[in-house]
JSON list of C-alpha atoms and ligand atoms in Angstrom, two decimals:
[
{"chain": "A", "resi": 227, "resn": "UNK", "atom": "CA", "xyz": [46.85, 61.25, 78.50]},
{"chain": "A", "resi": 228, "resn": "UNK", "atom": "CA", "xyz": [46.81, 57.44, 78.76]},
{"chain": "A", "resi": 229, "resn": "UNK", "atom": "CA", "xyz": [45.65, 54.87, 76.75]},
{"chain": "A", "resi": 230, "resn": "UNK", "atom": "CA", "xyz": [44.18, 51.64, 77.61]},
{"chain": "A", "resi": 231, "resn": "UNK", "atom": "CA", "xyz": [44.99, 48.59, 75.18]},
{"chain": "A", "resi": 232, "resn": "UNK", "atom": "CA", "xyz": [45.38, 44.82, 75.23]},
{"chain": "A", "resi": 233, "resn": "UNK", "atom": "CA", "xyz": [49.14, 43.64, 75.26]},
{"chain": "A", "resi": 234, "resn": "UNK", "atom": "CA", "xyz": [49.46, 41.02, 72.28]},
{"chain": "A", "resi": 235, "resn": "UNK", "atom": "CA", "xyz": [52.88, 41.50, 71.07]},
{"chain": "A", "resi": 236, "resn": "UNK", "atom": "CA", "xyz": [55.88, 39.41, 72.89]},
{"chain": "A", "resi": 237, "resn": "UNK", "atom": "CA", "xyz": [57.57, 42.77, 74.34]},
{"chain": "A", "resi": 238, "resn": "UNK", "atom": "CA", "xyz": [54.31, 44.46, 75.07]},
{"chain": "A", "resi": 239, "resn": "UNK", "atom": "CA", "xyz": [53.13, 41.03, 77.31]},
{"chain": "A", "resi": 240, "resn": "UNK", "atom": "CA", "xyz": [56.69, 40.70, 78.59]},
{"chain": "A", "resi": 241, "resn": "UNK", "atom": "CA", "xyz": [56.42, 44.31, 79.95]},
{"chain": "A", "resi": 242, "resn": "UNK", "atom": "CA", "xyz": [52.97, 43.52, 81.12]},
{"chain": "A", "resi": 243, "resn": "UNK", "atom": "CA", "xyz": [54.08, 40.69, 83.28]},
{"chain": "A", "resi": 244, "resn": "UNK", "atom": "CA", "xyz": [56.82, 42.58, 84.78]},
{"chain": "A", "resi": 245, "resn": "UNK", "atom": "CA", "xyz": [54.90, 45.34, 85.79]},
{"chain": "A", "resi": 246, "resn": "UNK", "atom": "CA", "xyz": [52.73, 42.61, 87.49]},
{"chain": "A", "resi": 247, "resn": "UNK", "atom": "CA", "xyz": [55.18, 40.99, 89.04]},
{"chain": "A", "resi": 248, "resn": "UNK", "atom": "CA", "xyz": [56.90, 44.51, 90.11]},
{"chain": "A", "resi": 249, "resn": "UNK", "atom": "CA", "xyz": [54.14, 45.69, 91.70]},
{"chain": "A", "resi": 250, "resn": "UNK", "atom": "CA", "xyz": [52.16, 42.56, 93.12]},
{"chain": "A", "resi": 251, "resn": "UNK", "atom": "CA", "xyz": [55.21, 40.20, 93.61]},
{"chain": "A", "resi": 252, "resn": "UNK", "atom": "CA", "xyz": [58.82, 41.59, 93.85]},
{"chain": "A", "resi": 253, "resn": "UNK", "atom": "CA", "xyz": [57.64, 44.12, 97.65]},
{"chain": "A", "resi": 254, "resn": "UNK", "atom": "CA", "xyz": [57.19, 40.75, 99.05]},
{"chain": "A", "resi": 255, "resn": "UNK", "atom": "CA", "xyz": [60.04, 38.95, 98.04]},
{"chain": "A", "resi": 256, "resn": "UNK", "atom": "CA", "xyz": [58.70, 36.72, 95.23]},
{"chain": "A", "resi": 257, "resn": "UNK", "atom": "CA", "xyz": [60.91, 35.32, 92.58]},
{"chain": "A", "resi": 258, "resn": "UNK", "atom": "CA", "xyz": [60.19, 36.98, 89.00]},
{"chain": "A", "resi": 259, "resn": "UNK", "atom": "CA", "xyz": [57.79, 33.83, 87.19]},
{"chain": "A", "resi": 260, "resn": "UNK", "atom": "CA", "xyz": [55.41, 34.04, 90.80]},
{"chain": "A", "resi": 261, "resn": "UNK", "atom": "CA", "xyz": [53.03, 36.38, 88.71]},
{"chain": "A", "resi": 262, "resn": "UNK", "atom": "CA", "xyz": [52.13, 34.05, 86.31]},
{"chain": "A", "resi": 263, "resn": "UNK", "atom": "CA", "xyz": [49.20, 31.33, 86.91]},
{"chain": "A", "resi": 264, "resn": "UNK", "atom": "CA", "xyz": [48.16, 28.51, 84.13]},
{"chain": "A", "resi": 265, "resn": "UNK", "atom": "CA", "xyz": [45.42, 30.59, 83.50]},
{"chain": "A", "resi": 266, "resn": "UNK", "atom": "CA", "xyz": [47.64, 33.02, 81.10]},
{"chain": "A", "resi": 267, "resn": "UNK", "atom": "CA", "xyz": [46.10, 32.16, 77.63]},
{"chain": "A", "resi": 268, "resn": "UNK", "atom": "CA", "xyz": [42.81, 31.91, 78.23]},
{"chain": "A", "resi": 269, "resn": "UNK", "atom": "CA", "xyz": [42.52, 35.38, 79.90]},
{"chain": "A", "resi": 270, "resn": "UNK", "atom": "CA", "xyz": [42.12, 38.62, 78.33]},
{"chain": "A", "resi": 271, "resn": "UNK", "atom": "CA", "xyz": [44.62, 41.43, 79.43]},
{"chain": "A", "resi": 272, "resn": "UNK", "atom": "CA", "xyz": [44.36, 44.62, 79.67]},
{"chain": "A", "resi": 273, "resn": "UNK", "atom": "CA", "xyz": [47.18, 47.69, 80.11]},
{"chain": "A", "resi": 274, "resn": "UNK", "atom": "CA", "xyz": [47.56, 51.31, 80.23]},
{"chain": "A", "resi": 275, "resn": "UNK", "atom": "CA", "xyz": [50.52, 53.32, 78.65]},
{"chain": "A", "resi": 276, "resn": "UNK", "atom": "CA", "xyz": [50.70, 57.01, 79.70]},
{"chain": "A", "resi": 277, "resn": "UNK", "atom": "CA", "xyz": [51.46, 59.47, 77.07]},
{"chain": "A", "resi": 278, "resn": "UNK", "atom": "CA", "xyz": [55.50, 58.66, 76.72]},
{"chain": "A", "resi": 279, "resn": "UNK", "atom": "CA", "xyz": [54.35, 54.95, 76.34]},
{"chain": "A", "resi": 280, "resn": "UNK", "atom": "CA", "xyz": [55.58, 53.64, 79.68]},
{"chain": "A", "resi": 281, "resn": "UNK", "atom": "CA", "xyz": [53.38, 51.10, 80.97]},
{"chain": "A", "resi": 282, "resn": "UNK", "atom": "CA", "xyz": [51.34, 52.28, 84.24]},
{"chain": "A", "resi": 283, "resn": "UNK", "atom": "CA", "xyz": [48.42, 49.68, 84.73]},
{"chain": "A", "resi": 284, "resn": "UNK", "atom": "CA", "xyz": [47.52, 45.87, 84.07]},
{"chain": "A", "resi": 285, "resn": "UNK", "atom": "CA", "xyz": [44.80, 44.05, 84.67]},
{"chain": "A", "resi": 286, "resn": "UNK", "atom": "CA", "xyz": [42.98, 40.61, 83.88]},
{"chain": "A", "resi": 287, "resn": "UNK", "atom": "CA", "xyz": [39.79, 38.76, 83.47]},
{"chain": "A", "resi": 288, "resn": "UNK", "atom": "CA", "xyz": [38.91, 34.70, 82.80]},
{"chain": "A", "resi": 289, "resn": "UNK", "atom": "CA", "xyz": [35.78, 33.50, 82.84]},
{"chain": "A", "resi": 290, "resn": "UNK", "atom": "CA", "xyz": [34.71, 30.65, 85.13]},
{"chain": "A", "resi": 291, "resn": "UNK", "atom": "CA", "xyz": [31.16, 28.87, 84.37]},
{"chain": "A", "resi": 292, "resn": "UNK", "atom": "CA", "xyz": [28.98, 31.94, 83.81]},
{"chain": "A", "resi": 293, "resn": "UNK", "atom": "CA", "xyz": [30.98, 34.06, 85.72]},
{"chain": "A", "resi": 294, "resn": "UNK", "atom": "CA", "xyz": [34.07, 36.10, 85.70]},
{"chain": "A", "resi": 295, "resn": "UNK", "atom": "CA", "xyz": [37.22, 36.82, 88.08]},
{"chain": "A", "resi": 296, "resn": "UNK", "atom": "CA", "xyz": [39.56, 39.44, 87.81]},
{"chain": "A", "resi": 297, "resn": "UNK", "atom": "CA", "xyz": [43.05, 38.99, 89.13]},
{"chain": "A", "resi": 298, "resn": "UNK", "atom": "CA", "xyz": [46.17, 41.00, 88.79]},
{"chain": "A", "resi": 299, "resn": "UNK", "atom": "CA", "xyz": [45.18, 44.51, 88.73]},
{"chain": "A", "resi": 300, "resn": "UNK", "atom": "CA", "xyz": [47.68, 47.02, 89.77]},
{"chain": "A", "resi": 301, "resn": "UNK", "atom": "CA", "xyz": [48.74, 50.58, 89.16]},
{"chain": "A", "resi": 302, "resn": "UNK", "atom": "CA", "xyz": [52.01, 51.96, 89.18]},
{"chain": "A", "resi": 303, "resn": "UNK", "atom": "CA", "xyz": [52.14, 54.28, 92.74]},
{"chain": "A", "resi": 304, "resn": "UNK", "atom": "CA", "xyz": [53.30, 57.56, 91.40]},
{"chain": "A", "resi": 305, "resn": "UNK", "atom": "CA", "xyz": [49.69, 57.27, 89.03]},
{"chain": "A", "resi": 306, "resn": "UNK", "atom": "CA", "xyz": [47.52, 55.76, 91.66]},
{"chain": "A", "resi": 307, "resn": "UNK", "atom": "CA", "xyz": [43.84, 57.72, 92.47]},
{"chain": "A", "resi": 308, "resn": "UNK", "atom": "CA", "xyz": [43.89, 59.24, 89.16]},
{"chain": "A", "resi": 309, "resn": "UNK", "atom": "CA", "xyz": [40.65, 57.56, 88.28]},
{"chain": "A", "resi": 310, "resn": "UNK", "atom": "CA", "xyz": [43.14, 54.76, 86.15]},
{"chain": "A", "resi": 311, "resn": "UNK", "atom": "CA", "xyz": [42.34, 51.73, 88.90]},
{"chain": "A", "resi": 312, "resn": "UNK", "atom": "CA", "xyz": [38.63, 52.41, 87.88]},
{"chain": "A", "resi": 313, "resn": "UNK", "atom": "CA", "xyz": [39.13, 52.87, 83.93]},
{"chain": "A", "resi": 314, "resn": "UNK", "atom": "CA", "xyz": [41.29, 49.52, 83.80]},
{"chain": "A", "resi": 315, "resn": "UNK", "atom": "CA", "xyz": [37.66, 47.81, 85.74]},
{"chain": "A", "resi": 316, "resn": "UNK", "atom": "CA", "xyz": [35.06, 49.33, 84.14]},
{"chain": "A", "resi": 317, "resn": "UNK", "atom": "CA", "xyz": [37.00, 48.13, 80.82]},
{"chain": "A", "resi": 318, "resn": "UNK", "atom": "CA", "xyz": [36.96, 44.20, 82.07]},
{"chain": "A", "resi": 319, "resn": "UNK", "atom": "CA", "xyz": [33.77, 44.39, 83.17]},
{"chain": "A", "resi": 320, "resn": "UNK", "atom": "CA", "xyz": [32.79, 45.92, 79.77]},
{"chain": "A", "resi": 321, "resn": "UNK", "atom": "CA", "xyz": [34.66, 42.33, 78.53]},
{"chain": "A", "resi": 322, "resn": "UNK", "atom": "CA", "xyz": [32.45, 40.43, 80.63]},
{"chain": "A", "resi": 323, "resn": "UNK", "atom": "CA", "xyz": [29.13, 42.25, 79.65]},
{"chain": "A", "resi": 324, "resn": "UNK", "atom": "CA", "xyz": [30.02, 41.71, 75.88]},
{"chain": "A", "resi": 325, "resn": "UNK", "atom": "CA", "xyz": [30.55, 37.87, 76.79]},
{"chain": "A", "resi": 326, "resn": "UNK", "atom": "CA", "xyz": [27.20, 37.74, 78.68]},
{"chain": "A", "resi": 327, "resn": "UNK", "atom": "CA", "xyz": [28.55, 37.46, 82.20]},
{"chain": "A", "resi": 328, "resn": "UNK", "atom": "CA", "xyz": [26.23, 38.56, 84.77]},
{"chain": "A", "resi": 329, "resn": "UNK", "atom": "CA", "xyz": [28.40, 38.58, 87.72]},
{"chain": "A", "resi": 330, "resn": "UNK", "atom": "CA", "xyz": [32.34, 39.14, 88.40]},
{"chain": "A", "resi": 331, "resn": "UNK", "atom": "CA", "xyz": [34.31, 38.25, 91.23]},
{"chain": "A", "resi": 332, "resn": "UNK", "atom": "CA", "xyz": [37.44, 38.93, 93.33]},
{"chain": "A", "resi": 333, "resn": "UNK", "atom": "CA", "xyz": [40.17, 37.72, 95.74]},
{"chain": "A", "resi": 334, "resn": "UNK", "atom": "CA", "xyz": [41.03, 41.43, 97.36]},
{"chain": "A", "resi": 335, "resn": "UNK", "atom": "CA", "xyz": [43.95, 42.44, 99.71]},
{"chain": "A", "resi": 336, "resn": "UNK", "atom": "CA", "xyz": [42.79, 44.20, 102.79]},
{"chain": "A", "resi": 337, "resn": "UNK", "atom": "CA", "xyz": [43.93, 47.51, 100.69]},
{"chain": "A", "resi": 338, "resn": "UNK", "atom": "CA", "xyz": [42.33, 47.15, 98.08]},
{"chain": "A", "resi": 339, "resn": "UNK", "atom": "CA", "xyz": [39.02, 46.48, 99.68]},
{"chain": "A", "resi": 340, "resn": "UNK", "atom": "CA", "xyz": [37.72, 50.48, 99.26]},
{"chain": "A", "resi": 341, "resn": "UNK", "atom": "CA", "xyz": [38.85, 50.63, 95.83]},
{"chain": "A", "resi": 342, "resn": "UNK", "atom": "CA", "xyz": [36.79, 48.39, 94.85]},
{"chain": "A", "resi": 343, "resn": "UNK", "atom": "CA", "xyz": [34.06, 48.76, 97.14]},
{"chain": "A", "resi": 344, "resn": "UNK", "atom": "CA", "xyz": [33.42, 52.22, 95.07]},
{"chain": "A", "resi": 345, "resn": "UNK", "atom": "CA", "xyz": [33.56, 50.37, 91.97]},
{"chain": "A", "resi": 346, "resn": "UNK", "atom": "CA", "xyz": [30.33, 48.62, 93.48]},
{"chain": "A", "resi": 347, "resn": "UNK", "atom": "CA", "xyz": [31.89, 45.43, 94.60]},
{"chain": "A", "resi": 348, "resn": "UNK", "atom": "CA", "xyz": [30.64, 43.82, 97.76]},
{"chain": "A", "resi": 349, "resn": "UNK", "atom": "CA", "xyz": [32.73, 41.50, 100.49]},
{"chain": "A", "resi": 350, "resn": "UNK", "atom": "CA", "xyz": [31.54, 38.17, 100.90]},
{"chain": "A", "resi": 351, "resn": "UNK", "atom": "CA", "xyz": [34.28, 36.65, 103.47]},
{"chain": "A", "resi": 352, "resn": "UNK", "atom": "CA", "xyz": [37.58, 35.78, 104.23]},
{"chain": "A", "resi": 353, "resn": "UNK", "atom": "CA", "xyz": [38.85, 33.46, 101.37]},
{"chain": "A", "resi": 354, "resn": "UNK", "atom": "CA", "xyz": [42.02, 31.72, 100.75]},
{"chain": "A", "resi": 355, "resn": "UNK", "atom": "CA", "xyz": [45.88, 33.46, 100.11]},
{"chain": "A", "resi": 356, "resn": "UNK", "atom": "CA", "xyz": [46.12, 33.21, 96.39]},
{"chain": "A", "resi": 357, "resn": "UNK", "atom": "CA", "xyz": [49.61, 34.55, 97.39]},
{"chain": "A", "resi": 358, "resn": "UNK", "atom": "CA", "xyz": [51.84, 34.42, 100.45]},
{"chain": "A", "resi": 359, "resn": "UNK", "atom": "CA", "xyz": [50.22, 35.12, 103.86]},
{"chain": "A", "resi": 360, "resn": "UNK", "atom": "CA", "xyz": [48.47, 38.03, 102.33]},
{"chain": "A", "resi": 361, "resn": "UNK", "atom": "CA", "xyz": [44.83, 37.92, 103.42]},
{"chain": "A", "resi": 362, "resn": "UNK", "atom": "CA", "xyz": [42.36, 38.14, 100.78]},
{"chain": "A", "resi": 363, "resn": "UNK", "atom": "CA", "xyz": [38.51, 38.76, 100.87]},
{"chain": "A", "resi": 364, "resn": "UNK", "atom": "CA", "xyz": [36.59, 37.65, 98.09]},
{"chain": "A", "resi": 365, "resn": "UNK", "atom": "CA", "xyz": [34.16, 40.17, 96.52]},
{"chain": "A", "resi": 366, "resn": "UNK", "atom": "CA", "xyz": [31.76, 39.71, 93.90]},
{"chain": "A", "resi": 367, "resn": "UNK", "atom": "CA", "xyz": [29.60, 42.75, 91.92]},
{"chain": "A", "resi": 368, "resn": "UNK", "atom": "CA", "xyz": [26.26, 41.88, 89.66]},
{"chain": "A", "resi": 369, "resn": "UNK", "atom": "CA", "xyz": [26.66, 43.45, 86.61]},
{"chain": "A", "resi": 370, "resn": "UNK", "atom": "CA", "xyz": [22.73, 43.40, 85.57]},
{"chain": "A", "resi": 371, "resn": "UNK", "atom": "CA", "xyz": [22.41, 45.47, 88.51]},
{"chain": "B", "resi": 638, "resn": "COA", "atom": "C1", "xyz": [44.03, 49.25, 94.21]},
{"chain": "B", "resi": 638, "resn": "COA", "atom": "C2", "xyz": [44.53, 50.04, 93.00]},
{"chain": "B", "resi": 638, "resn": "COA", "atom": "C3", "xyz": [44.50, 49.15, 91.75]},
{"chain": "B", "resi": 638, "resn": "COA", "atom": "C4", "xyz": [43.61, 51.27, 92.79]},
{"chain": "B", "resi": 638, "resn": "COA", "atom": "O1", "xyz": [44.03, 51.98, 91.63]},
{"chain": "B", "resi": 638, "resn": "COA", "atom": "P1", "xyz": [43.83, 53.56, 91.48]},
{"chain": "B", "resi": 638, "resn": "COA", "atom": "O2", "xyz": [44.15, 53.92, 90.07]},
{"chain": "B", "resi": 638, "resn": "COA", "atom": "O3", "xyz": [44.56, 54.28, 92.54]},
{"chain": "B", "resi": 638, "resn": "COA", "atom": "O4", "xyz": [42.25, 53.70, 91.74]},
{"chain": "B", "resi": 638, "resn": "COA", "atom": "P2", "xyz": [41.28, 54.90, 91.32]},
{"chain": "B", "resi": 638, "resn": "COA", "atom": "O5", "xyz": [42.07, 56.17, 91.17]},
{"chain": "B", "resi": 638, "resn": "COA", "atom": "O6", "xyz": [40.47, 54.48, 90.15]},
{"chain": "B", "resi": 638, "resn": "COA", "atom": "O7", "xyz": [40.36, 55.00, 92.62]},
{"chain": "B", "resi": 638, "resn": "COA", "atom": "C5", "xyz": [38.93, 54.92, 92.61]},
{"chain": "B", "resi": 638, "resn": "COA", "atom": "C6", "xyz": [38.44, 55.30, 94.00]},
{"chain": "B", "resi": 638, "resn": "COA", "atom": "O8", "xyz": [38.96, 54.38, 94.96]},
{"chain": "B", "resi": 638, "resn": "COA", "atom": "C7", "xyz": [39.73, 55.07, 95.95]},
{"chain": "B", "resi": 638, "resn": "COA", "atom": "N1", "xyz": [40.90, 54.27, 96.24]},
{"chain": "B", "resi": 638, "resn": "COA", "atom": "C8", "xyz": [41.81, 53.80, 95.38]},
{"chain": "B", "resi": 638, "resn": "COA", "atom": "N2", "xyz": [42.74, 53.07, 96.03]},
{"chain": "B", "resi": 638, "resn": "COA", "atom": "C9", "xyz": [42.40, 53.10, 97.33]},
{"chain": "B", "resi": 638, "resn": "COA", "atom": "C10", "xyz": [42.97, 52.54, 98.50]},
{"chain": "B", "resi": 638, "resn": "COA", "atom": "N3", "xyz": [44.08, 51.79, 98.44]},
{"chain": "B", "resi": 638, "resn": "COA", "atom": "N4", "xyz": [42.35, 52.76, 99.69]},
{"chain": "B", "resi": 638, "resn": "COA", "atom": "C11", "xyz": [41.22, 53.51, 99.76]},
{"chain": "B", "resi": 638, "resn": "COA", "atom": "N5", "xyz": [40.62, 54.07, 98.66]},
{"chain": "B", "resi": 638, "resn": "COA", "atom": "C12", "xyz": [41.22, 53.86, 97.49]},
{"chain": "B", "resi": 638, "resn": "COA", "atom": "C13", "xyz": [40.15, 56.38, 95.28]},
{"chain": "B", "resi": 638, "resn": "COA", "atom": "O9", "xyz": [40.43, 57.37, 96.22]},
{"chain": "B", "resi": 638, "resn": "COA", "atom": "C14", "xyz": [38.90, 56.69, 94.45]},
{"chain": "B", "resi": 638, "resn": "COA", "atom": "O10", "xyz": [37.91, 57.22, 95.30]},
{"chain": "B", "resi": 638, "resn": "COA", "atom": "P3", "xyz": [36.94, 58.43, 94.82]},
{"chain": "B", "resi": 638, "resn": "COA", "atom": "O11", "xyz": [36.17, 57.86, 93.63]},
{"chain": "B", "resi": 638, "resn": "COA", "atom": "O12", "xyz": [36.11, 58.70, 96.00]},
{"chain": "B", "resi": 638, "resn": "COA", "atom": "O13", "xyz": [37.86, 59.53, 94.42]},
{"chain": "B", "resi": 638, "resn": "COA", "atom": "C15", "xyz": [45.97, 50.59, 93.25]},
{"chain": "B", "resi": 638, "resn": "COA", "atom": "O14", "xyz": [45.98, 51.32, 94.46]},
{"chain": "B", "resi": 638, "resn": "COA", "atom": "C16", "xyz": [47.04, 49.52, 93.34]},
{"chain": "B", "resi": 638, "resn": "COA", "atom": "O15", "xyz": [47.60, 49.13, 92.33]},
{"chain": "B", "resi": 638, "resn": "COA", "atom": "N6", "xyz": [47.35, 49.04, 94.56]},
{"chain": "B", "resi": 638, "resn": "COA", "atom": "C17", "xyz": [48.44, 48.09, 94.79]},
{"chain": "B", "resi": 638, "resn": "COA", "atom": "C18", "xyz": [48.22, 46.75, 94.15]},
{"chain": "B", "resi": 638, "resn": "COA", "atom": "C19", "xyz": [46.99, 46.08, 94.70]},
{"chain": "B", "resi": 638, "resn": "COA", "atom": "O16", "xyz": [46.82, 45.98, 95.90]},
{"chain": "B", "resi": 638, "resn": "COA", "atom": "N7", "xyz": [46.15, 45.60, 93.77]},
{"chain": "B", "resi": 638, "resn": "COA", "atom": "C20", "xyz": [44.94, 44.91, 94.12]},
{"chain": "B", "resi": 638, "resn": "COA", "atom": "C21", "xyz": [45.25, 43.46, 94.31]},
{"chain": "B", "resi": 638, "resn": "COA", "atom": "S1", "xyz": [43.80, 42.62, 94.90]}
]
């Protein structure tokens, strides 16, 4: 069983940010503090717990304009395509909706590109490395669609 949630106390966003930064940061090297941007309090976060309470997902969404990007989503490998990827999305995009944003966007790694192509998200090009020399491809989904 897991549970999705927002992190608000200190421990539960400190554990947040290290599962980040474990699982989008520390393989490649990165110092722990490399997960965080100055976008941080004016996000909303989301997390999943499985059923012992150990943190397995995160997630995030800001809004931009009258749009929405999502950065920083990640799931722990020994609970990846268990459908958790796609409950943590559906659950941001369910943030956006209820803030009237019609359309969400992305900077994807090359492996996350199918992922999120099933979740109905489309590539637009080749954008900039928000981190490292990792290519990234920016993809965008309508959510009035
Ligand atoms: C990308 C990621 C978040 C997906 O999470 P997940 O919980 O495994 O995803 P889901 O189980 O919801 O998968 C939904 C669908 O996408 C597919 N999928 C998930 N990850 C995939 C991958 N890396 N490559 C191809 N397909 C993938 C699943 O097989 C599933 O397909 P189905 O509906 O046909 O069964 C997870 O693999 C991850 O944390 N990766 C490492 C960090 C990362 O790269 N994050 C993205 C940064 S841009």
């Amino acid at each position: 069983m897991y549970t999705i949630f927002e992190p608000t106390s200190k421990d539960e966003f400190n554990k947040y940010l290290i599962l980040r930064w474990r699982l989008l940061r520390f393989p490649w090297g990165a110092k722990k503090g490399s997960e965080i941007d100055d976008m941080e309090g004016v996000s909303i976060h989301r997390a999943i717990k499985d059923r012992k309470g150990q943190l397995v997902a995160v997630g995030r969404i800001h809004f931009i304009n009258q749009n929405a990007q999502i950065r920083y989503m990640a799931v722990q490998n020994s609970h990846r395509k268990k459908g958790l990827g796609t409950k943590l999305i559906l659950e941001l995009e369910k943030i956006a909706l209820i803030n009237k944003i019609k359309m969400v966007f992305l900077n994807s790694r090359e492996n996350a590109i199918e992922f999120y192509r099933k979740n109905g998200y489309s590539t637009i090009c080749e954008t900039d490395s928000s981190f490292g020399n990792i290519i990234h491809y920016r993809m965008e989904k309508n959510l009035d669609n």
